[in-house]
Tab-separated table of C-alpha atoms and ligand atoms in Angstrom:
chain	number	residue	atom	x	y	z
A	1	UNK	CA	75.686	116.572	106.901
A	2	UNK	CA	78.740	115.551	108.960
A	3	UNK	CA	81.385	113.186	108.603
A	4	UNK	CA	82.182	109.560	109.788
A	5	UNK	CA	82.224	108.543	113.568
A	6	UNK	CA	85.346	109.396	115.069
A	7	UNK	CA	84.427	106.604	117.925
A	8	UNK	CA	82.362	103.695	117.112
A	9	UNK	CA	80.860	101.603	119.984
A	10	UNK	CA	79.111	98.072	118.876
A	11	UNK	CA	76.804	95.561	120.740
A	12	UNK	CA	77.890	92.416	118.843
A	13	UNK	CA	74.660	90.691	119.361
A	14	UNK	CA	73.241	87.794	117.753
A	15	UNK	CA	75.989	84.743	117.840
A	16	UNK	CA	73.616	82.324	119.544
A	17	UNK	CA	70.513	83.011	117.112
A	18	UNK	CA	72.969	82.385	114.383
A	19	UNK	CA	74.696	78.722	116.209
A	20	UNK	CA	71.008	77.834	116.459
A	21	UNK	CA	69.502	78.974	112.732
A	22	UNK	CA	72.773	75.724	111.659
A	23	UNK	CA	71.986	73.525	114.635
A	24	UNK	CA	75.360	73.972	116.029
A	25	UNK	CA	76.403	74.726	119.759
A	26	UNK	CA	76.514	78.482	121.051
A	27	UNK	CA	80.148	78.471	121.170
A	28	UNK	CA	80.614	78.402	117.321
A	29	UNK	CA	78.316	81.177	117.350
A	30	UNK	CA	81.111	82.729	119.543
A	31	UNK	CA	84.056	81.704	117.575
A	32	UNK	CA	82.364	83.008	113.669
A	33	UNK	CA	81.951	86.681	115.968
A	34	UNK	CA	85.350	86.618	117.495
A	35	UNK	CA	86.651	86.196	113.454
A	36	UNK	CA	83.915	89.077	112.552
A	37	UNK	CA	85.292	91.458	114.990
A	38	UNK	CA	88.853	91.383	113.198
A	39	UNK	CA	87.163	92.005	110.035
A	40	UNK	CA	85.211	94.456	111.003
A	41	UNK	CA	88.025	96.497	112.825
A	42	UNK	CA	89.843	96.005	109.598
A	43	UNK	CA	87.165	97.494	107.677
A	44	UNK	CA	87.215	100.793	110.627
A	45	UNK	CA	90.806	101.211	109.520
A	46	UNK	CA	89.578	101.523	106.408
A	47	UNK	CA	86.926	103.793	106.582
A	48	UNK	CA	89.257	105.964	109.228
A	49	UNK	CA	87.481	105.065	112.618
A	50	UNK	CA	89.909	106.352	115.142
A	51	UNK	CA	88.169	104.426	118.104
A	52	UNK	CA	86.240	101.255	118.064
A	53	UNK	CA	84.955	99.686	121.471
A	54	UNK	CA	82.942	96.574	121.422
A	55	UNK	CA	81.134	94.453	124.161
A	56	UNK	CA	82.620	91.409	124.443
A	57	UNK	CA	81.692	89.724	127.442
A	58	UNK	CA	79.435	91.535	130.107
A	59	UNK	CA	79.433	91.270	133.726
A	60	UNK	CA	76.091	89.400	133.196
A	61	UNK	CA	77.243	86.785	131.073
A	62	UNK	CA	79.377	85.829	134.309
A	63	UNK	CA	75.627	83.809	134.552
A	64	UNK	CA	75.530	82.177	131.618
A	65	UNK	CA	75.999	77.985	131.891
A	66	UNK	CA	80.069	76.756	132.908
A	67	UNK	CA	80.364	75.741	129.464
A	68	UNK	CA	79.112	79.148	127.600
A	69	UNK	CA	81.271	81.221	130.159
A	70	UNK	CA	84.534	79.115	129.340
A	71	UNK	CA	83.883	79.211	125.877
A	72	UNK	CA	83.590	82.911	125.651
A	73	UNK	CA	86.293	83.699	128.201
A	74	UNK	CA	88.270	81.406	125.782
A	75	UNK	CA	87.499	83.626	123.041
A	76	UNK	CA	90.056	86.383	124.135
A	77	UNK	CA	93.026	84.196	123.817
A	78	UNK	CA	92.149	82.736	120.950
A	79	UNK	CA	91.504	85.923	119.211
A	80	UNK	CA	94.955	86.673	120.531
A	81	UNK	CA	97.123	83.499	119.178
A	82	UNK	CA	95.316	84.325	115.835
A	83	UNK	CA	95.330	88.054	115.666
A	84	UNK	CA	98.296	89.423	117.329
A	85	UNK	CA	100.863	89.713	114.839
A	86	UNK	CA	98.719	91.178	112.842
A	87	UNK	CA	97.095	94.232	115.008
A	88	UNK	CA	100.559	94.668	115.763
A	89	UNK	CA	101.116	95.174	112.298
A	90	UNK	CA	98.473	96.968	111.107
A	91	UNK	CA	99.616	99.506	113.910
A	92	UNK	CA	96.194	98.783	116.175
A	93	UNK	CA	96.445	99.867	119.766
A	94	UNK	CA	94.167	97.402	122.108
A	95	UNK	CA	92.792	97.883	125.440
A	96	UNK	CA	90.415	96.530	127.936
A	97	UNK	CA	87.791	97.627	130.033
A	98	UNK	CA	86.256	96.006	132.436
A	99	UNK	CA	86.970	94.322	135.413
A	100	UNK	CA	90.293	92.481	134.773
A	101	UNK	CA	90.423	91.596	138.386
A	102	UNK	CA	88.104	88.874	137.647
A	103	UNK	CA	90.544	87.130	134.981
A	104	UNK	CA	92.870	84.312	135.457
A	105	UNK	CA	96.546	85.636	135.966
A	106	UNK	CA	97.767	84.140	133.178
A	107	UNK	CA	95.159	85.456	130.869
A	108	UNK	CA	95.713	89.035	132.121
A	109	UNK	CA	99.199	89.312	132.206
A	110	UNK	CA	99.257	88.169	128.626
A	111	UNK	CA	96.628	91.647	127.414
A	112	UNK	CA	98.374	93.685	130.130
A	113	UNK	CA	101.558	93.027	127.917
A	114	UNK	CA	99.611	93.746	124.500
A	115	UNK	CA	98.383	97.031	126.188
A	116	UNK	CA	101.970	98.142	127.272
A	117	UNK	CA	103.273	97.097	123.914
A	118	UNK	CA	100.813	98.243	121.389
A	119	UNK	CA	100.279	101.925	123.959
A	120	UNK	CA	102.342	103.899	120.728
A	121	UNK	CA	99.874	102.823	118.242
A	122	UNK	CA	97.639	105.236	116.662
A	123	UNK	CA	95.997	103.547	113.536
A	124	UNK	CA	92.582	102.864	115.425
A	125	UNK	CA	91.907	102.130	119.149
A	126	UNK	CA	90.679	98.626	119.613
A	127	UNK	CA	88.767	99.090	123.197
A	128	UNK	CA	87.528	95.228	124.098
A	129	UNK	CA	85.186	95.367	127.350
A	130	UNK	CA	85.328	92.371	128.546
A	131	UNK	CA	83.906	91.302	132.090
A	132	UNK	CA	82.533	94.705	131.595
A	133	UNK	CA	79.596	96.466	132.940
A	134	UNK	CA	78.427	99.925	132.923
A	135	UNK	CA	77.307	100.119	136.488
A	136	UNK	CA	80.157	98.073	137.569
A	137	UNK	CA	82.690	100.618	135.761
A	138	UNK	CA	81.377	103.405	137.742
A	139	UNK	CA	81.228	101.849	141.150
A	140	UNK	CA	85.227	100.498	140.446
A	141	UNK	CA	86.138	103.989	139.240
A	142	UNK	CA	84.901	105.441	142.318
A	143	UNK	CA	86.070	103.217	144.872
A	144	UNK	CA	89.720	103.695	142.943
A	145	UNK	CA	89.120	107.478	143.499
A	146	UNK	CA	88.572	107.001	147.011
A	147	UNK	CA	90.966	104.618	147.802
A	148	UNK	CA	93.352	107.068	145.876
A	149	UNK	CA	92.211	109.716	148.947
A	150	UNK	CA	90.513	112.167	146.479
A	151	UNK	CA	87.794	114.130	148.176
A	152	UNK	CA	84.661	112.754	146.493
A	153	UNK	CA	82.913	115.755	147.688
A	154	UNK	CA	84.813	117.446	144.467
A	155	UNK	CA	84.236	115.257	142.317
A	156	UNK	CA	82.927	116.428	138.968
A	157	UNK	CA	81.292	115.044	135.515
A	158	UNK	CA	85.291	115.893	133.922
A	159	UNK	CA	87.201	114.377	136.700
A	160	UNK	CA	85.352	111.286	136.693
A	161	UNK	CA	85.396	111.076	133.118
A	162	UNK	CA	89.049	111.014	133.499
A	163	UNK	CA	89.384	108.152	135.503
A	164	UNK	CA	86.834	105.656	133.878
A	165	UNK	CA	88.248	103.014	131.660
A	166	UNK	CA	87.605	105.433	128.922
A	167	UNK	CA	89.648	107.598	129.928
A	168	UNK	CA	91.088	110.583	127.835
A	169	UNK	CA	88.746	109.157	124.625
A	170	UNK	CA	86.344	110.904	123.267
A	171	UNK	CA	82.633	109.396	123.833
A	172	UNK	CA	81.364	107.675	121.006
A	173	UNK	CA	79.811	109.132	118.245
A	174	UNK	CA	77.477	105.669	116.986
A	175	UNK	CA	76.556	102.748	118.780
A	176	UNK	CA	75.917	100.138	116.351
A	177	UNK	CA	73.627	97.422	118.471
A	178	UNK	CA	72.872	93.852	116.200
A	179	UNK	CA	70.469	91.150	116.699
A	180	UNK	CA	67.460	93.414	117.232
A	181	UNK	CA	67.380	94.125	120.512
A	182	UNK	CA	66.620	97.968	121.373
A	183	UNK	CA	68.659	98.332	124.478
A	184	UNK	CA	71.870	99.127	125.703
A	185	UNK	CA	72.597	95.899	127.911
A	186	UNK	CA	74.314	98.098	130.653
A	187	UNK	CA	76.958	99.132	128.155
A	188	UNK	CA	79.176	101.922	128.476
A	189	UNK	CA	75.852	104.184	130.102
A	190	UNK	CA	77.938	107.061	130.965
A	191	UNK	CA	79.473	107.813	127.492
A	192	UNK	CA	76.645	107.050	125.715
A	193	UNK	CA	74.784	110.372	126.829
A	194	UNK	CA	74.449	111.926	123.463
A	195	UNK	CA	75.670	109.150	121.153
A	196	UNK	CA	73.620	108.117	118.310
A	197	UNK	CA	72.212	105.341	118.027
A	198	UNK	CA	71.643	102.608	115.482
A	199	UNK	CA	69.903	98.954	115.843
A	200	UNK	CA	69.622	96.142	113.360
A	201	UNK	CA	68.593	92.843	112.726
A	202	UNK	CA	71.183	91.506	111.331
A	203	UNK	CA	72.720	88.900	113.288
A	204	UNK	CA	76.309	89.801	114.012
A	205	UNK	CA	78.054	86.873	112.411
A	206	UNK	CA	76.246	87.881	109.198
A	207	UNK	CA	76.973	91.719	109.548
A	208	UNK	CA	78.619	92.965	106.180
A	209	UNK	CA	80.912	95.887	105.113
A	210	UNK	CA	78.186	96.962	103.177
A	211	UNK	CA	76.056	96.951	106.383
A	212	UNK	CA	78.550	99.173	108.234
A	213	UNK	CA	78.103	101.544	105.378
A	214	UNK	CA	74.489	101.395	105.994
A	215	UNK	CA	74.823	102.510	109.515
A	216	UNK	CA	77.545	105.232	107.857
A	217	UNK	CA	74.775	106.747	105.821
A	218	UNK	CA	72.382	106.808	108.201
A	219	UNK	CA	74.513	108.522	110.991
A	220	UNK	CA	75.369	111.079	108.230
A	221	UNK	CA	71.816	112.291	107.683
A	222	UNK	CA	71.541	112.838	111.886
A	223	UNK	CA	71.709	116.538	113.267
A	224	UNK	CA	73.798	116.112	116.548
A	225	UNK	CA	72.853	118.728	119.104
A	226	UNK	CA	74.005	117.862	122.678
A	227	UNK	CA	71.028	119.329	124.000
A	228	UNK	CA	71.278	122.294	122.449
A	229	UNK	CA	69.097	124.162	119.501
B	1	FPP	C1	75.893	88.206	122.415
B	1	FPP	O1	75.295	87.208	121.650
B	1	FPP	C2	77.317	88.107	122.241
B	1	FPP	C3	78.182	87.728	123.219
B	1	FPP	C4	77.748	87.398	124.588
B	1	FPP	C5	79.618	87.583	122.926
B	1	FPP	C6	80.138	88.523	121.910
B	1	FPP	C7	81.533	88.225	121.599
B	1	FPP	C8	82.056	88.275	120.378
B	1	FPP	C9	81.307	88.689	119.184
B	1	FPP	C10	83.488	87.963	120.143
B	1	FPP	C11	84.374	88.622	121.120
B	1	FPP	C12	85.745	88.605	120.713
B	1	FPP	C13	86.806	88.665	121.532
B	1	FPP	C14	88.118	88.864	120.955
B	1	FPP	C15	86.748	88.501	122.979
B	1	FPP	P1	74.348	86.182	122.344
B	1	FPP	O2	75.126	85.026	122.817
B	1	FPP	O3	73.546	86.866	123.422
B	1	FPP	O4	73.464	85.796	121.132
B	1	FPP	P2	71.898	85.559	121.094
B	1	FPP	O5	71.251	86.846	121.559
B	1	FPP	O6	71.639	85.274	119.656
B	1	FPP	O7	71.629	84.393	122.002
């Protein structure tokens, strides 16, 4: 048996299907997930998750309708005006990944400023991906190495590692994936190599601290190998 996940990666799928089961628009969908994911990183300090990274808004949803894409790029300040004090208090260190590039300036100067000032934290790492995308992460990272002038002919799997948005944490141990789906959406593809991995129904908005536990138990019982006997 081992322990908890030290890293804890979730697909926080579902928010539409549960708008729609109450006739209300998408967006509220949205908003109940945004107030799930403090929960739910309150319940990882809890349990002594040291890093939790969550998909928040994909380089695909860049296609969803005007209105859907404003709503959810509206989610991150929100989230902040609400939550900010607090992560700051409870010690939480955030970060994005993703392409920031894509933000408005105002919006990313206000997280590059919660990065810089939370950086001492060590309570849990919050890692939002937001205008994230797996592929897209590795095509930035090595375009920043060449620009940079390294010799991509010496490139190798630790150097890389190194200078993805991940960098210097370790992969994640569970990926949690809601709203029964059984894919991985073009999330985080490289550090998901030999994570395990755990899907369920639930809708996220209606995930539970006694789900979480679930997914807990279940991870306990797996034998982790890495490829190896
Ligand atoms: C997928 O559900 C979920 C998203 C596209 C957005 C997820 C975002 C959050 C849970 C909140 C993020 C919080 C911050 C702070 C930015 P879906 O819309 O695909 O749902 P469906 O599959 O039921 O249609």
């Amino acid at each position: 048996m081992q322990g908890l996940p030290q890293h804890l990666a979730v697909i926080m799928d579902g928010n539409g299907r549960w708008a729609r089961a109450r006739a209300l628009p998408r967006q509220f969908g949205h908003r109940r997930g945004s107030e799930k994911l403090y929960e739910f990183s309150k319940w990882c300090v809890s349990h002594g998750v040291r890093y939790l990274t969550v998909y928040a808004f994909s380089t695909e949803n860049w296609q969803r309708s005007e209105e859907e894409v404003k709503a959810l790029l509206n989610l991150l300040p929100q989230f902040l005006d609400k939550h900010e004090a607090e992560l700051k208090a409870e010690r939480i260190r955030v970060k994005l990944f993703g392409d920031l590039s894509r933000l408005e300036p105002k919006l990313r100067q206000r997280v590059e400023a919660l990065i810089a000032d939370s950086r001492e934290f060590d309570r849990l790492d919050l890692n939002i991906c937001f205008s994230y995308g797996a592929r897209d992460e590795l095509v930035r990272t090595i375009r920043k190495l060449a620009a940079s002038g390294q010799d991509l002919s010496q490139i190798d799997e630790n150097s890389l590692s190194l200078a993805l948005d991940s960098a210097g944490i370790p992969d994640p141990d569970l990926l949690i994936r809601t709203g029964g789906e059984l894919r991985l959406s073009n999330f985080l593809l490289w550090q998901l190599a030999y994570t395990e991995l755990y899907f369920t129904d639930k809708l996220w908005p209606d995930f539970t601290e006694a789900d979480l536990i679930e997914a807990f138990n279940d991870y306990k019982k797996r034998q982790r190998r890495f490829g190896r006997r």
